[in-house]
XYZ file of C-alpha atoms in Angstrom:
262
model
C -0.275 0.204 0.580
C 2.954 2.419 0.424
C 4.294 2.298 -2.272
C 1.278 2.436 -4.189
C 0.553 5.601 -2.808
C 3.446 6.931 -3.454
C 3.753 5.762 -6.973
C -0.327 7.654 -7.550
C 1.679 10.461 -5.493
C 4.096 10.966 -8.284
C 7.374 10.314 -5.881
C 10.554 10.181 -6.748
C 10.839 7.303 -4.377
C 10.362 6.235 -0.782
C 12.212 4.574 1.654
C 10.550 2.105 3.336
C 11.891 0.743 6.933
C 11.010 -2.083 10.160
C 11.742 -1.345 13.012
C 14.134 -3.272 13.194
C 14.042 -6.219 10.639
C 14.511 -5.916 7.323
C 11.363 -8.303 6.885
C 8.185 -5.915 4.939
C 10.416 -4.186 2.343
C 10.212 -7.555 0.553
C 6.610 -6.682 0.348
C 7.331 -3.402 -1.539
C 10.066 -4.622 -3.353
C 7.834 -7.322 -5.331
C 4.543 -4.781 -5.077
C 6.860 -2.521 -7.828
C 8.427 -4.994 -10.003
C 4.487 -6.069 -10.254
C 4.103 -1.969 -10.848
C 6.311 -1.834 -13.074
C 5.385 -5.209 -15.351
C 1.395 -3.835 -16.111
C 2.704 -0.627 -16.783
C 5.049 -2.866 -19.773
C 1.758 -4.445 -20.880
C -0.527 -1.342 -20.462
C 1.997 0.332 -23.029
C 2.355 2.743 -19.613
C 5.991 4.837 -19.416
C 6.533 2.840 -15.673
C 6.544 4.343 -12.646
C 9.613 6.689 -11.925
C 9.487 5.682 -8.041
C 12.469 4.441 -6.486
C 12.667 2.783 -3.733
C 15.310 1.825 -1.157
C 14.570 0.028 2.132
C 16.360 -0.355 5.296
C 15.835 -0.532 9.490
C 15.204 1.277 11.503
C 17.149 1.169 14.635
C 15.735 0.466 18.359
C 18.538 0.560 20.996
C 18.281 -0.967 24.193
C 20.695 1.872 25.889
C 19.969 4.664 25.082
C 20.876 6.197 21.702
C 17.856 7.797 19.413
C 16.683 5.498 16.254
C 18.081 5.552 13.472
C 16.567 5.256 10.599
C 19.670 3.332 8.114
C 19.504 3.207 4.292
C 22.553 1.097 3.178
C 24.741 2.811 0.275
C 25.386 -0.755 -1.154
C 25.541 -4.743 -1.486
C 28.376 -4.729 0.842
C 26.486 -1.974 3.438
C 23.070 -4.303 3.262
C 25.702 -7.422 4.971
C 26.770 -5.028 7.972
C 22.755 -3.750 8.392
C 21.572 -7.428 8.437
C 24.632 -9.112 10.677
C 23.801 -6.140 13.042
C 19.897 -7.288 12.931
C 21.123 -10.797 13.142
C 23.738 -9.685 16.036
C 20.876 -8.288 18.113
C 18.427 -10.920 17.430
C 20.608 -14.035 18.667
C 20.657 -11.385 22.661
C 16.468 -11.864 21.842
C 13.719 -13.446 22.836
C 12.369 -14.508 18.665
C 10.716 -11.709 17.607
C 12.767 -8.784 19.785
C 16.112 -7.448 19.549
C 18.690 -5.754 21.545
C 20.725 -3.258 20.453
C 23.879 -0.811 21.418
C 25.703 2.132 20.061
C 29.230 0.036 20.422
C 27.358 -2.923 17.633
C 26.648 0.347 15.622
C 29.825 1.490 15.537
C 31.548 -1.253 15.149
C 30.991 -1.288 11.930
C 28.916 0.769 10.014
C 30.214 1.515 6.860
C 27.965 1.923 3.781
C 24.995 3.155 6.277
C 23.665 6.530 5.806
C 21.505 6.545 8.881
C 19.241 9.239 9.851
C 19.018 10.694 13.270
C 15.593 10.793 14.660
C 16.261 12.413 17.469
C 16.380 15.574 19.943
C 18.631 17.967 21.825
C 19.579 16.259 24.524
C 20.625 14.007 22.199
C 24.327 15.845 21.390
C 26.921 13.592 22.720
C 25.836 10.701 20.993
C 25.131 11.549 18.163
C 28.839 13.281 18.267
C 29.636 9.806 17.993
C 27.770 8.519 15.124
C 28.827 11.865 12.969
C 33.015 11.359 13.581
C 32.475 6.910 13.397
C 30.389 7.436 10.532
C 31.509 11.140 8.492
C 29.344 12.707 5.955
C 26.239 9.749 6.619
C 24.493 11.183 9.542
C 21.642 13.304 8.669
C 19.263 14.622 11.225
C 15.160 13.406 10.345
C 12.718 16.250 10.031
C 9.426 15.889 10.718
C 6.402 17.693 11.271
C 3.613 15.856 12.970
C 1.209 18.813 13.134
C 0.605 18.429 16.690
C 1.462 22.076 17.385
C 5.362 22.942 18.479
C 6.746 22.322 14.980
C 8.501 25.440 14.164
C 10.132 25.276 18.091
C 11.061 22.303 17.064
C 12.300 22.323 13.624
C 13.487 25.461 15.470
C 15.917 23.042 18.572
C 17.170 20.782 15.220
C 18.325 23.209 13.281
C 20.346 24.853 15.924
C 21.355 21.241 16.334
C 22.072 20.013 13.379
C 24.234 23.888 13.159
C 26.504 22.870 16.860
C 27.061 19.395 15.349
C 27.536 20.394 11.408
C 24.905 17.762 11.055
C 22.498 18.615 8.229
C 18.474 18.813 8.390
C 16.516 16.007 5.682
C 12.279 15.970 6.298
C 10.516 12.375 7.043
C 7.198 11.886 6.752
C 8.078 9.154 9.179
C 4.977 7.468 8.092
C 2.600 4.245 9.285
C 0.515 3.834 6.641
C -0.826 5.353 3.650
C -3.164 7.588 2.818
C -5.390 9.203 6.147
C -7.855 6.890 6.321
C -5.399 4.535 7.930
C -5.472 5.885 10.468
C -8.643 4.021 12.193
C -6.927 0.804 11.245
C -3.215 1.636 12.327
C -5.218 2.785 16.102
C -6.479 -0.550 16.628
C -3.325 -2.338 15.620
C -1.521 0.080 17.956
C -4.322 -1.379 21.329
C -3.572 -5.105 19.878
C 0.280 -4.942 20.823
C -0.043 -2.463 23.914
C -2.746 -4.506 24.976
C -4.844 -1.506 25.458
C -8.884 -0.941 24.966
C -8.909 1.720 22.370
C -11.561 3.820 24.675
C -9.526 3.837 27.110
C -5.736 3.538 24.837
C -5.751 8.209 25.534
C -1.886 8.930 24.436
C -1.066 5.256 23.752
C -2.925 6.315 19.703
C -1.536 9.697 17.608
C -3.100 12.393 18.310
C -4.088 13.523 14.740
C -3.618 11.173 11.351
C -0.185 13.384 9.903
C 1.552 9.820 9.718
C 1.310 8.933 6.233
C 2.791 10.027 2.899
C 1.791 12.944 1.617
C 2.268 14.404 -1.685
C 6.233 16.758 -3.312
C 4.299 20.041 -2.858
C 2.505 19.379 0.831
C 6.204 18.730 1.729
C 7.327 21.977 0.090
C 4.463 23.463 1.748
C 5.517 22.384 5.304
C 8.362 22.510 5.393
C 8.431 26.138 3.769
C 10.884 27.808 5.898
C 13.585 24.895 6.101
C 13.364 24.064 2.389
C 16.803 22.447 2.524
C 15.954 19.407 4.285
C 13.199 17.819 1.401
C 15.428 18.669 -1.138
C 18.264 16.797 1.300
C 16.011 13.916 0.709
C 16.603 13.761 -3.047
C 20.841 13.595 -1.833
C 20.016 10.623 0.007
C 18.192 9.323 -2.474
C 20.607 9.767 -5.766
C 23.898 8.597 -2.811
C 22.033 4.632 -2.333
C 22.912 2.706 -5.682
C 21.874 -0.892 -3.487
C 18.616 -2.933 -4.403
C 17.009 -6.147 -3.205
C 17.474 -7.032 -7.009
C 20.799 -7.464 -6.308
C 20.608 -10.368 -4.052
C 20.327 -13.134 -5.035
C 20.341 -17.535 -3.074
C 23.637 -18.426 -2.400
C 23.451 -22.026 -0.912
C 25.955 -22.348 1.930
C 29.415 -24.850 2.063
C 29.121 -27.235 3.363
C 31.300 -28.559 6.174
C 32.504 -31.727 4.948
C 35.800 -33.381 5.802
C 38.472 -32.827 2.569
C 37.701 -36.060 0.424
C 34.470 -36.794 0.348
C 30.913 -35.267 -1.082
C 28.122 -33.916 0.940
C 26.054 -36.150 -0.595
C 28.153 -39.466 0.469
C 29.483 -37.791 4.254
C 25.853 -36.898 5.278
C 24.971 -41.150 4.136
């Protein structure tokens, strides 16, 4: 649905990043591939949308969330190894990561920090380990303090030498999807929708928006919208580069795998 909506809005690109997993990105990849095929069969021009895939890294040590997009195939391998490290420490379905895990091998990962000024020290560490590959994610959740938050982020960016990038921080494709998201939130939190209160979003703004709306929302910081295109241009990785590689069989010298198995 995200991909279909992005195509309908005429967006140049969309980034899909699930929390501490890359499990959902294949569905997005297939959806875009099917849309390209359908356009070809209809004799229509293909969608111009580019899909970039990654993960929203949620840490257990107080580090702010980081959206990580691999720049190339090697960086994709680093991201999936990082997630495997976190998965092995936790029960099935969970992932336990610390900032040191990321900084141990973060080459080629483009990182968007969903941070606040209080995170300045950790952001400085990340910026030092990942020069030229860290941005501050700027959002417009329409909660009444957007302008103040944007000023705070801009000040933090100047302090650390980091550019701002505009993000939808979208949870669903269309505003009409908000009731369904509320229900799913209540299921996850084991809450009743009548009493969920602040567990739910304050409005239906966490949806994909057209370019013109993003430019209007960030009219006081237009460079944040332009920065999203610069990030898109840097990403060369596509899931099309992946193919199944059968693991090496751990057999002694002089044996064939089937004979050793028998």
